[in-house]
Amino acid sequence: MDGIPLLFKYTVPDKLYEKFWEGLKKGEIYTTKCKKCGTLYYPPRKDCEKCMSSDMEWVKLSNEGILMTYSIVKQKPQGFENYSDYIVGIARNSDGVNLMCWVKGEAKVGKKVRLTTDGQRVICEVIE
């Protein structure tokens, strides 16, 4: 049975998130931090849900972390059918922020990772 093709086009919705996308292109990961209460938000947000402030600032996240969990993707979603099996995971960086990432290297929960980007998405490279 053939599936119905789904097409998605990702665009930057407004200038607010431009710093995030530009950071990814440079291999850096940015997020927002509430100036009032100090809460970090990843992915970036316009407003703080903790204290209801809209006074946010951009901060560069640490690139050191630990792999918390991962999954080997064998059944690919649309657009990834031609990829070989790949691994996605959640890494917690040294700032305490959980980031979804593509895992490169031998995945094992608890291993140290270096967080970087490929210009479009977050990559965590197993370093241990």
XYZ file of N, CA and C in Angstrom:
384
model
N 0.848 -1.180 0.000
C 0.000 0.000 0.000
C 0.892 1.241 0.000
N 0.640 2.138 -0.917
C 1.416 3.377 -0.984
C 0.906 4.369 0.042
N 1.836 5.110 0.619
C 1.461 6.152 1.564
C 1.185 7.457 0.859
N 0.572 8.348 1.559
C 0.306 9.683 1.032
C 1.546 10.526 1.291
N 2.130 11.120 0.263
C 3.345 11.917 0.483
C 3.048 13.178 1.286
N 3.909 13.451 2.241
C 3.805 14.656 3.054
C 5.020 15.517 2.775
N 4.805 16.763 2.497
C 5.899 17.672 2.211
C 5.942 18.766 3.267
N 7.133 19.019 3.805
C 7.316 20.064 4.796
C 8.410 20.999 4.323
N 8.237 22.253 4.588
C 9.272 23.230 4.293
C 9.493 24.026 5.569
N 10.712 23.956 6.097
C 11.025 24.665 7.325
C 11.539 26.056 6.996
N 10.974 27.037 7.624
C 11.420 28.411 7.433
C 11.573 29.063 8.794
N 12.340 30.118 8.840
C 12.468 30.888 10.075
C 11.219 31.749 10.196
N 10.394 31.522 11.239
C 9.121 32.230 11.335
C 9.254 33.732 11.549
N 10.242 34.148 12.274
C 10.475 35.581 12.460
C 11.923 35.779 12.898
N 12.316 37.011 13.003
C 13.706 37.335 13.326
C 14.109 36.896 14.730
N 13.128 36.626 15.601
C 13.434 36.242 16.970
C 14.374 35.044 17.035
N 14.192 34.060 16.156
C 14.974 32.825 16.206
C 16.191 32.833 15.279
N 16.450 33.951 14.665
C 17.563 34.054 13.727
C 18.903 33.701 14.384
N 19.110 34.127 15.626
C 20.359 33.849 16.347
C 20.567 32.336 16.493
N 19.493 31.598 16.764
C 19.564 30.143 16.892
C 20.024 29.516 15.584
N 19.352 29.858 14.477
C 19.676 29.275 13.174
C 21.066 29.683 12.690
N 21.446 30.934 12.922
C 22.778 31.393 12.534
C 23.854 30.679 13.346
N 23.582 30.426 14.614
C 24.515 29.679 15.459
C 24.739 28.279 14.933
N 23.654 27.603 14.534
C 23.793 26.251 13.996
C 24.694 26.243 12.769
N 24.564 27.264 11.929
C 25.407 27.346 10.730
C 26.886 27.491 11.083
N 27.179 28.072 12.262
C 28.558 28.291 12.695
C 29.071 27.186 13.624
N 28.237 26.169 13.881
C 28.650 25.092 14.777
C 28.434 25.405 16.248
N 27.604 26.409 16.535
C 27.337 26.823 17.919
C 25.868 26.634 18.238
N 25.581 26.391 19.520
C 24.196 26.168 19.945
C 23.801 27.278 20.915
N 22.801 28.041 20.524
C 22.293 29.137 21.347
C 20.887 28.818 21.832
N 20.552 29.380 22.977
C 19.194 29.271 23.487
C 18.851 30.558 24.216
N 17.648 30.624 24.751
C 17.231 31.829 25.467
C 17.256 31.587 26.969
N 17.533 32.687 27.680
C 17.573 32.667 29.145
C 16.770 33.853 29.651
N 15.930 33.612 30.631
C 15.137 34.683 31.223
C 16.051 35.567 32.072
N 16.024 36.862 31.791
C 16.844 37.802 32.551
C 16.333 37.984 33.974
N 15.050 37.728 34.179
C 14.447 37.941 35.497
C 14.730 36.787 36.458
N 14.492 35.543 36.012
C 14.638 34.405 36.937
C 15.789 33.468 36.575
N 16.414 33.658 35.396
C 17.574 32.863 35.021
C 17.286 31.503 34.396
N 16.015 31.189 34.118
C 15.665 29.900 33.526
C 16.125 29.831 32.073
N 16.779 28.704 31.726
C 17.195 28.452 30.346
C 16.102 27.699 29.616
N 15.879 28.047 28.349
C 14.870 27.368 27.540
C 15.484 26.845 26.252
N 15.378 25.540 26.066
C 15.780 24.918 24.809
C 14.687 23.947 24.406
N 14.134 24.114 23.215
C 14.465 25.132 22.232
C 14.127 26.539 22.728
N 14.695 27.547 22.069
C 14.491 28.934 22.498
C 13.013 29.329 22.536
N 12.698 30.222 23.468
C 11.322 30.726 23.606
C 11.334 32.242 23.704
N 10.177 32.812 23.389
C 10.005 34.265 23.472
C 9.745 34.723 24.903
N 9.037 33.880 25.672
C 8.589 34.255 27.010
C 8.954 33.178 28.027
N 9.120 33.586 29.272
C 9.425 32.667 30.360
C 8.117 32.171 30.971
N 7.914 30.855 30.935
C 6.681 30.306 31.515
C 6.773 30.220 33.035
N 7.979 30.337 33.583
C 8.154 30.254 35.034
C 7.737 31.550 35.742
N 8.225 32.701 35.224
C 7.914 33.977 35.889
C 7.097 34.921 35.012
N 6.745 34.450 33.785
C 5.896 35.191 32.850
C 6.558 36.446 32.283
N 7.876 36.519 32.337
C 8.597 37.663 31.783
C 8.854 37.461 30.292
N 8.943 38.555 29.573
C 9.317 38.510 28.159
C 10.719 39.077 27.951
N 11.425 39.305 29.046
C 12.773 39.861 28.988
C 13.781 38.712 28.902
N 14.043 38.268 27.662
C 14.911 37.123 27.427
C 16.211 37.579 26.764
N 17.271 36.792 26.960
C 18.542 37.064 26.305
C 19.068 35.770 25.691
N 19.932 35.923 24.683
C 20.549 34.772 24.039
C 21.807 34.378 24.790
N 21.994 33.063 24.994
C 23.208 32.547 25.610
C 23.714 31.363 24.785
N 25.025 31.253 24.720
C 25.644 30.126 24.030
C 25.727 28.965 25.018
N 25.283 27.793 24.585
C 25.297 26.629 25.456
C 26.651 25.929 25.433
N 26.960 25.282 26.523
C 28.178 24.486 26.626
C 28.130 23.337 25.621
N 29.294 22.941 25.127
C 29.326 21.846 24.161
C 29.740 20.518 24.800
N 29.773 20.458 26.125
C 30.095 19.222 26.829
C 28.834 18.649 27.438
N 28.694 17.321 27.344
C 27.498 16.717 27.916
C 27.629 15.220 28.108
N 26.512 14.632 28.505
C 26.388 13.196 28.750
C 25.199 12.693 27.942
N 25.353 11.548 27.283
C 24.244 10.942 26.544
C 23.286 10.312 27.544
N 22.038 10.789 27.562
C 21.035 10.325 28.527
C 20.225 9.139 28.003
N 19.905 9.164 26.705
C 19.147 8.091 26.075
C 19.345 8.188 24.570
N 19.024 7.108 23.867
C 19.145 7.142 22.409
C 18.246 6.079 21.795
N 18.027 6.203 20.499
C 17.228 5.244 19.746
C 17.841 5.087 18.358
N 17.960 3.849 17.903
C 18.442 3.577 16.554
C 17.229 3.588 15.635
N 17.239 4.468 14.661
C 16.099 4.624 13.755
C 16.301 3.711 12.551
N 15.447 2.703 12.470
C 15.487 1.757 11.355
C 14.336 2.012 10.378
N 13.171 2.388 10.902
C 12.009 2.718 10.076
C 12.003 4.234 9.895
N 12.403 4.694 8.727
C 12.636 6.119 8.496
C 11.351 6.884 8.176
N 11.270 8.117 8.679
C 10.156 8.990 8.290
C 10.371 9.521 6.877
N 9.336 10.140 6.333
C 9.429 10.694 4.985
C 10.599 11.658 4.874
N 11.298 11.541 3.785
C 12.456 12.389 3.544
C 13.761 11.760 3.998
N 13.694 10.690 4.793
C 14.883 10.026 5.308
C 14.958 8.572 4.836
N 14.107 8.205 3.884
C 14.040 6.818 3.424
C 15.360 6.316 2.865
N 16.143 7.180 2.269
C 17.397 6.778 1.639
C 18.592 6.798 2.585
N 18.366 7.211 3.836
C 19.436 7.212 4.825
C 19.644 5.791 5.340
N 20.881 5.463 5.689
C 21.108 4.207 6.397
C 20.608 4.417 7.834
N 20.532 3.350 8.604
C 20.076 3.485 9.987
C 20.878 4.584 10.687
N 20.217 5.373 11.517
C 20.902 6.444 12.232
C 20.425 6.472 13.668
N 21.144 7.195 14.502
C 20.848 7.233 15.938
C 20.484 8.659 16.336
N 19.367 8.797 17.034
C 19.005 10.070 17.647
C 19.036 9.869 19.158
N 19.337 10.926 19.870
C 19.429 10.799 21.317
C 19.129 12.101 22.024
N 19.154 12.023 23.339
C 19.029 13.192 24.199
C 20.317 13.281 25.006
N 20.979 14.420 24.904
C 22.195 14.658 25.682
C 21.915 15.810 26.641
N 22.384 15.663 27.871
C 22.282 16.759 28.848
C 23.647 17.427 28.908
N 23.660 18.723 28.570
C 24.946 19.422 28.575
C 25.284 19.891 29.986
N 26.472 20.473 30.141
C 26.926 20.878 31.474
C 26.142 22.066 32.034
N 25.305 22.702 31.196
C 24.401 23.751 31.679
C 23.115 23.152 32.240
N 22.953 21.819 32.114
C 21.745 21.153 32.592
C 20.607 21.156 31.596
N 20.905 21.477 30.329
C 19.887 21.548 29.285
C 19.895 20.246 28.486
N 18.715 19.673 28.258
C 18.577 18.470 27.439
C 18.399 18.869 25.986
N 19.222 18.291 25.112
C 19.171 18.606 23.687
C 18.963 17.329 22.887
N 17.985 17.353 21.986
C 17.825 16.242 21.059
C 18.907 16.382 20.005
N 19.543 15.265 19.649
C 20.674 15.347 18.734
C 20.819 14.068 17.913
N 21.567 14.177 16.844
C 21.984 13.023 16.048
C 23.273 12.542 16.690
N 23.350 11.254 16.986
C 24.504 10.693 17.683
C 25.503 10.141 16.668
N 26.760 10.531 16.830
C 27.856 10.026 16.005
C 28.805 9.256 16.927
N 29.130 8.037 16.548
C 30.005 7.202 17.369
C 29.206 6.089 18.023
N 29.866 5.353 18.909
C 29.224 4.224 19.584
C 28.368 4.729 20.744
N 27.059 4.685 20.553
C 26.131 5.215 21.556
C 26.050 4.292 22.767
N 26.141 4.908 23.942
C 25.945 4.187 25.196
C 25.526 5.209 26.241
N 24.438 4.915 26.940
C 23.936 5.833 27.963
C 25.036 6.092 28.995
N 25.209 7.368 29.340
C 26.203 7.763 30.324
C 27.543 8.172 29.734
N 27.736 7.963 28.436
C 29.001 8.353 27.811
C 29.081 9.867 27.636
N 30.296 10.387 27.705
C 30.519 11.817 27.476
C 30.389 12.097 25.986
N 29.821 13.270 25.671
C 29.662 13.681 24.280
C 30.096 15.132 24.109
N 30.474 15.449 22.870
C 30.760 16.836 22.489
C 29.612 17.267 21.587
N 28.967 18.361 21.937
C 27.829 18.865 21.172
C 28.306 19.881 20.150
N 27.894 19.657 18.931
C 28.250 20.548 17.834
C 27.072 20.568 16.868
N 27.287 21.044 15.669
C 26.210 21.040 14.679
C 26.783 20.656 13.321
N 25.885 20.323 12.416
C 26.294 20.110 11.022
C 25.792 21.262 10.165
N 25.448 22.361 10.814
C 24.937 23.535 10.117
C 23.424 23.606 10.095
N 22.758 22.467 10.404
C 21.298 22.425 10.375
C 20.688 21.811 11.622
N 21.439 20.950 12.290
C 20.903 20.236 13.451
C 22.018 20.026 14.479
N 21.630 19.682 15.703
C 22.596 19.423 16.761
C 23.128 17.997 16.619
N 24.437 17.864 16.734
C 25.124 16.578 16.658
C 25.817 16.343 17.993
N 25.724 15.130 18.515
C 26.541 14.801 19.690
C 27.503 13.692 19.309
N 28.771 13.997 19.453
C 29.848 13.080 19.124
C 30.324 12.391 20.387
N 30.232 11.060 20.406
C 30.674 10.307 21.575
C 32.186 10.433 21.660
N 32.703 10.850 22.837
C 34.148 11.076 22.972
C 34.806 10.123 23.944
N 34.070 9.286 24.586
C 34.655 8.375 25.575
C 34.827 7.003 25.004
